[in-house]
Amino acid sequence: AFAQLGAFLTYKAARAGVPMIQVDPRNTSRRCTACGHIDKRNRTSQARFVCRFCGYTAEHADILGSDNIAYRAASTWAQSTAPGAA
Ligand SMILES: [Zn+2]
């Protein structure tokens, strides 16, 4: 199901002229965006995120997850468009 969703998104993004970047989804809901600490226990409930290392509290765990995905996409994009990148 996820592979099919990826194929649809790639197709739609190409049609719209929007760059499409796939990122590794591992730990996106467990990684603190303030300090980078990854811990399953950072996610105290489905909606709540509290970093065990620095105490950072996210407005909502899903927003934190989307921030981590956006960060990974931006860094992947920067690497792919850097001078000398293939
Ligand atoms: Zn933290």
CSV table of N, CA and C and ligand atoms in Angstrom, one decimal:
chain,number,residue,atom,x,y,z
A,1,ALA,N,0.8,-1.2,0.0
A,1,ALA,CA,0.0,0.0,0.0
A,1,ALA,C,0.9,1.3,0.0
A,2,PHE,N,2.0,1.2,0.8
A,2,PHE,CA,2.8,2.4,0.8
A,2,PHE,C,3.6,2.6,-0.5
A,3,ALA,N,4.0,1.5,-1.1
A,3,ALA,CA,4.7,1.6,-2.4
A,3,ALA,C,3.7,2.2,-3.5
A,4,GLN,N,2.5,1.8,-3.4
A,4,GLN,CA,1.5,2.4,-4.4
A,4,GLN,C,1.3,3.9,-4.1
A,5,LEU,N,1.2,4.2,-2.8
A,5,LEU,CA,1.0,5.6,-2.5
A,5,LEU,C,2.2,6.4,-3.0
A,6,GLY,N,3.4,5.9,-2.8
A,6,GLY,CA,4.7,6.5,-3.3
A,6,GLY,C,4.6,6.7,-4.8
A,7,ALA,N,4.1,5.7,-5.5
A,7,ALA,CA,4.0,5.8,-7.0
A,7,ALA,C,3.1,6.9,-7.4
A,8,PHE,N,1.9,6.9,-6.7
A,8,PHE,CA,0.9,8.0,-7.0
A,8,PHE,C,1.5,9.4,-6.8
A,9,LEU,N,2.1,9.5,-5.6
A,9,LEU,CA,2.7,10.8,-5.3
A,9,LEU,C,3.8,11.3,-6.3
A,10,THR,N,4.6,10.3,-6.7
A,10,THR,CA,5.7,10.6,-7.6
A,10,THR,C,5.1,11.1,-9.0
A,11,TYR,N,4.0,10.4,-9.4
A,11,TYR,CA,3.3,10.7,-10.7
A,11,TYR,C,2.7,12.1,-10.6
A,12,LYS,N,1.9,12.3,-9.5
A,12,LYS,CA,1.2,13.6,-9.3
A,12,LYS,C,2.2,14.8,-9.2
A,13,ALA,N,3.3,14.5,-8.4
A,13,ALA,CA,4.3,15.6,-8.2
A,13,ALA,C,4.9,16.0,-9.6
A,14,ALA,N,5.3,15.0,-10.4
A,14,ALA,CA,5.9,15.2,-11.7
A,14,ALA,C,5.0,16.0,-12.6
A,15,ARG,N,3.7,15.6,-12.6
A,15,ARG,CA,2.7,16.4,-13.4
A,15,ARG,C,2.6,17.8,-13.0
A,16,ALA,N,2.7,18.1,-11.7
A,16,ALA,CA,2.6,19.4,-11.1
A,16,ALA,C,3.9,20.2,-11.1
A,17,GLY,N,5.0,19.5,-11.5
A,17,GLY,CA,6.3,20.2,-11.6
A,17,GLY,C,6.9,20.4,-10.2
A,18,VAL,N,6.4,19.5,-9.2
A,18,VAL,CA,6.9,19.7,-7.8
A,18,VAL,C,8.0,18.6,-7.6
A,19,PRO,N,9.1,19.0,-7.0
A,19,PRO,CA,10.1,18.0,-6.7
A,19,PRO,C,9.6,17.0,-5.6
A,20,MET,N,9.9,15.8,-5.8
A,20,MET,CA,9.5,14.7,-4.9
A,20,MET,C,10.7,14.1,-4.3
A,21,ILE,N,10.8,14.1,-3.0
A,21,ILE,CA,12.0,13.5,-2.3
A,21,ILE,C,11.5,12.5,-1.3
A,22,GLN,N,11.9,11.2,-1.4
A,22,GLN,CA,11.6,10.2,-0.4
A,22,GLN,C,12.6,10.2,0.7
A,23,VAL,N,12.2,10.1,1.9
A,23,VAL,CA,13.1,10.1,3.1
A,23,VAL,C,12.9,8.8,3.9
A,24,ASP,N,13.9,8.5,4.6
A,24,ASP,CA,13.8,7.3,5.6
A,24,ASP,C,12.9,7.7,6.7
A,25,PRO,N,11.8,7.0,6.9
A,25,PRO,CA,10.8,7.4,7.9
A,25,PRO,C,11.1,6.9,9.3
A,26,ARG,N,12.2,6.1,9.4
A,26,ARG,CA,12.5,5.6,10.8
A,26,ARG,C,12.8,6.7,11.8
A,27,ASN,N,12.2,6.5,12.9
A,27,ASN,CA,12.3,7.4,14.1
A,27,ASN,C,11.8,8.8,13.9
A,28,THR,N,11.1,9.1,12.9
A,28,THR,CA,10.6,10.5,12.7
A,28,THR,C,9.6,10.9,13.8
A,29,SER,N,9.0,9.9,14.5
A,29,SER,CA,8.1,10.3,15.6
A,29,SER,C,8.8,10.2,16.9
A,30,ARG,N,10.1,9.8,16.9
A,30,ARG,CA,10.8,9.6,18.2
A,30,ARG,C,12.0,10.5,18.3
A,31,ARG,N,12.4,11.2,17.2
A,31,ARG,CA,13.6,12.1,17.3
A,31,ARG,C,13.2,13.5,17.7
A,32,CYS,N,13.9,14.0,18.7
A,32,CYS,CA,13.7,15.3,19.2
A,32,CYS,C,14.2,16.3,18.2
A,33,THR,N,13.4,17.3,17.8
A,33,THR,CA,13.9,18.3,16.8
A,33,THR,C,14.7,19.4,17.5
A,34,ALA,N,14.8,19.4,18.8
A,34,ALA,CA,15.6,20.4,19.5
A,34,ALA,C,17.0,19.9,19.6
A,35,CYS,N,17.2,18.6,20.0
A,35,CYS,CA,18.6,18.1,20.3
A,35,CYS,C,18.9,16.9,19.5
A,36,GLY,N,18.0,16.3,18.8
A,36,GLY,CA,18.3,15.1,18.0
A,36,GLY,C,18.3,13.8,18.7
A,37,HIS,N,18.0,13.8,20.0
A,37,HIS,CA,17.9,12.6,20.8
A,37,HIS,C,16.7,11.7,20.3
A,38,ILE,N,17.0,10.4,20.1
A,38,ILE,CA,16.0,9.5,19.7
A,38,ILE,C,15.8,8.5,20.8
A,39,ASP,N,14.5,8.4,21.2
A,39,ASP,CA,14.1,7.4,22.2
A,39,ASP,C,12.6,7.1,22.1
A,40,LYS,N,12.3,5.8,22.1
A,40,LYS,CA,10.9,5.4,22.0
A,40,LYS,C,10.1,6.1,23.1
A,41,ARG,N,10.7,6.3,24.3
A,41,ARG,CA,10.0,6.9,25.4
A,41,ARG,C,9.7,8.4,25.3
A,42,ASN,N,10.3,9.0,24.3
A,42,ASN,CA,10.1,10.5,24.0
A,42,ASN,C,8.6,10.6,23.7
A,43,ARG,N,8.0,9.6,23.1
A,43,ARG,CA,6.6,9.6,22.7
A,43,ARG,C,5.8,9.1,23.8
A,44,THR,N,5.3,10.0,24.7
A,44,THR,CA,4.7,9.6,25.9
A,44,THR,C,3.2,9.1,25.7
A,45,SER,N,2.6,9.5,24.6
A,45,SER,CA,1.3,9.0,24.2
A,45,SER,C,1.2,9.2,22.7
A,46,GLN,N,0.1,8.9,22.1
A,46,GLN,CA,0.0,9.0,20.6
A,46,GLN,C,0.1,10.5,20.2
A,47,ALA,N,-0.3,11.4,21.0
A,47,ALA,CA,-0.3,12.8,20.7
A,47,ALA,C,0.9,13.6,21.3
A,48,ARG,N,1.4,13.1,22.4
A,48,ARG,CA,2.3,13.9,23.2
A,48,ARG,C,3.8,13.4,23.0
A,49,PHE,N,4.7,14.5,22.9
A,49,PHE,CA,6.1,14.2,22.8
A,49,PHE,C,6.9,15.0,23.8
A,50,VAL,N,7.6,14.3,24.6
A,50,VAL,CA,8.5,15.0,25.6
A,50,VAL,C,9.9,14.4,25.5
A,51,CYS,N,10.9,15.2,25.2
A,51,CYS,CA,12.2,14.6,25.0
A,51,CYS,C,12.8,14.2,26.4
A,52,ARG,N,13.3,13.0,26.5
A,52,ARG,CA,13.8,12.4,27.7
A,52,ARG,C,15.2,13.1,28.0
A,53,PHE,N,15.8,13.6,27.0
A,53,PHE,CA,17.2,14.2,27.2
A,53,PHE,C,17.1,15.6,27.5
A,54,CYS,N,16.4,16.5,26.7
A,54,CYS,CA,16.5,17.9,26.9
A,54,CYS,C,15.2,18.5,27.5
A,55,GLY,N,14.1,17.7,27.5
A,55,GLY,CA,12.9,18.2,28.1
A,55,GLY,C,12.0,18.9,27.1
A,56,TYR,N,12.4,19.0,25.8
A,56,TYR,CA,11.6,19.7,24.8
A,56,TYR,C,10.3,19.1,24.7
A,57,THR,N,9.2,19.9,24.6
A,57,THR,CA,7.8,19.4,24.5
A,57,THR,C,7.3,19.9,23.2
A,58,ALA,N,6.8,19.0,22.3
A,58,ALA,CA,6.3,19.4,21.0
A,58,ALA,C,4.8,19.7,21.2
A,59,GLU,N,4.3,20.7,20.4
A,59,GLU,CA,2.9,21.1,20.4
A,59,GLU,C,2.0,19.8,20.1
A,60,HIS,N,2.5,19.0,19.2
A,60,HIS,CA,1.8,17.7,18.9
A,60,HIS,C,2.8,16.8,18.3
A,61,ALA,N,2.8,15.5,18.7
A,61,ALA,CA,3.8,14.5,18.2
A,61,ALA,C,3.7,14.4,16.7
A,62,ASP,N,2.6,14.6,16.1
A,62,ASP,CA,2.5,14.5,14.6
A,62,ASP,C,3.2,15.7,13.9
A,63,ILE,N,3.1,16.8,14.6
A,63,ILE,CA,3.8,18.0,14.0
A,63,ILE,C,5.3,17.8,14.1
A,64,LEU,N,5.7,17.3,15.2
A,64,LEU,CA,7.1,17.0,15.4
A,64,LEU,C,7.6,16.0,14.3
A,65,GLY,N,6.8,14.9,14.0
A,65,GLY,CA,7.1,14.0,13.0
A,65,GLY,C,7.2,14.6,11.6
A,66,SER,N,6.3,15.5,11.3
A,66,SER,CA,6.3,16.2,10.0
A,66,SER,C,7.5,17.2,9.9
A,67,ASP,N,7.9,17.8,11.1
A,67,ASP,CA,9.1,18.6,11.1
A,67,ASP,C,10.4,17.8,10.8
A,68,ASN,N,10.4,16.6,11.4
A,68,ASN,CA,11.6,15.7,11.1
A,68,ASN,C,11.6,15.3,9.7
A,69,ILE,N,10.5,15.0,9.1
A,69,ILE,CA,10.4,14.6,7.6
A,69,ILE,C,10.9,15.7,6.8
A,70,ALA,N,10.4,17.0,7.1
A,70,ALA,CA,10.8,18.1,6.3
A,70,ALA,C,12.3,18.4,6.4
A,71,TYR,N,12.8,18.2,7.6
A,71,TYR,CA,14.3,18.4,7.8
A,71,TYR,C,15.1,17.4,7.0
A,72,ARG,N,14.6,16.2,7.0
A,72,ARG,CA,15.4,15.1,6.2
A,72,ARG,C,15.2,15.4,4.7
A,73,ALA,N,14.1,15.9,4.2
A,73,ALA,CA,13.9,16.2,2.8
A,73,ALA,C,14.8,17.4,2.4
A,74,ALA,N,14.8,18.4,3.3
A,74,ALA,CA,15.7,19.6,3.0
A,74,ALA,C,17.1,19.2,2.9
A,75,SER,N,17.6,18.3,3.9
A,75,SER,CA,19.0,18.0,3.8
A,75,SER,C,19.3,17.1,2.6
A,76,THR,N,18.4,16.2,2.3
A,76,THR,CA,18.6,15.3,1.1
A,76,THR,C,18.6,16.2,-0.2
A,77,TRP,N,17.7,17.2,-0.2
A,77,TRP,CA,17.7,18.1,-1.4
A,77,TRP,C,19.0,18.9,-1.5
A,78,ALA,N,19.5,19.4,-0.3
A,78,ALA,CA,20.7,20.2,-0.3
A,78,ALA,C,21.9,19.4,-0.8
A,79,GLN,N,21.9,18.1,-0.4
A,79,GLN,CA,23.0,17.2,-0.9
A,79,GLN,C,22.9,16.9,-2.4
A,80,SER,N,21.6,16.7,-2.9
A,80,SER,CA,21.5,16.3,-4.3
A,80,SER,C,21.7,17.5,-5.2
A,81,THR,N,21.6,18.8,-4.7
A,81,THR,CA,21.8,19.9,-5.6
A,81,THR,C,23.1,20.6,-5.3
A,82,ALA,N,23.9,20.1,-4.4
A,82,ALA,CA,25.2,20.7,-4.1
A,82,ALA,C,26.1,20.6,-5.3
A,83,PRO,N,27.0,21.6,-5.4
A,83,PRO,CA,28.0,21.5,-6.5
A,83,PRO,C,28.8,20.2,-6.5
A,84,GLY,N,28.8,19.5,-7.6
A,84,GLY,CA,29.6,18.2,-7.6
A,84,GLY,C,28.7,17.0,-7.4
A,85,ALA,N,27.5,17.2,-6.9
A,85,ALA,CA,26.6,16.1,-6.7
A,85,ALA,C,26.1,15.5,-8.1
A,86,ALA,N,26.0,14.2,-8.2
A,86,ALA,CA,25.6,13.6,-9.5
A,86,ALA,C,24.2,13.9,-9.8
B,1,ZN,ZN,15.7,16.9,23.0
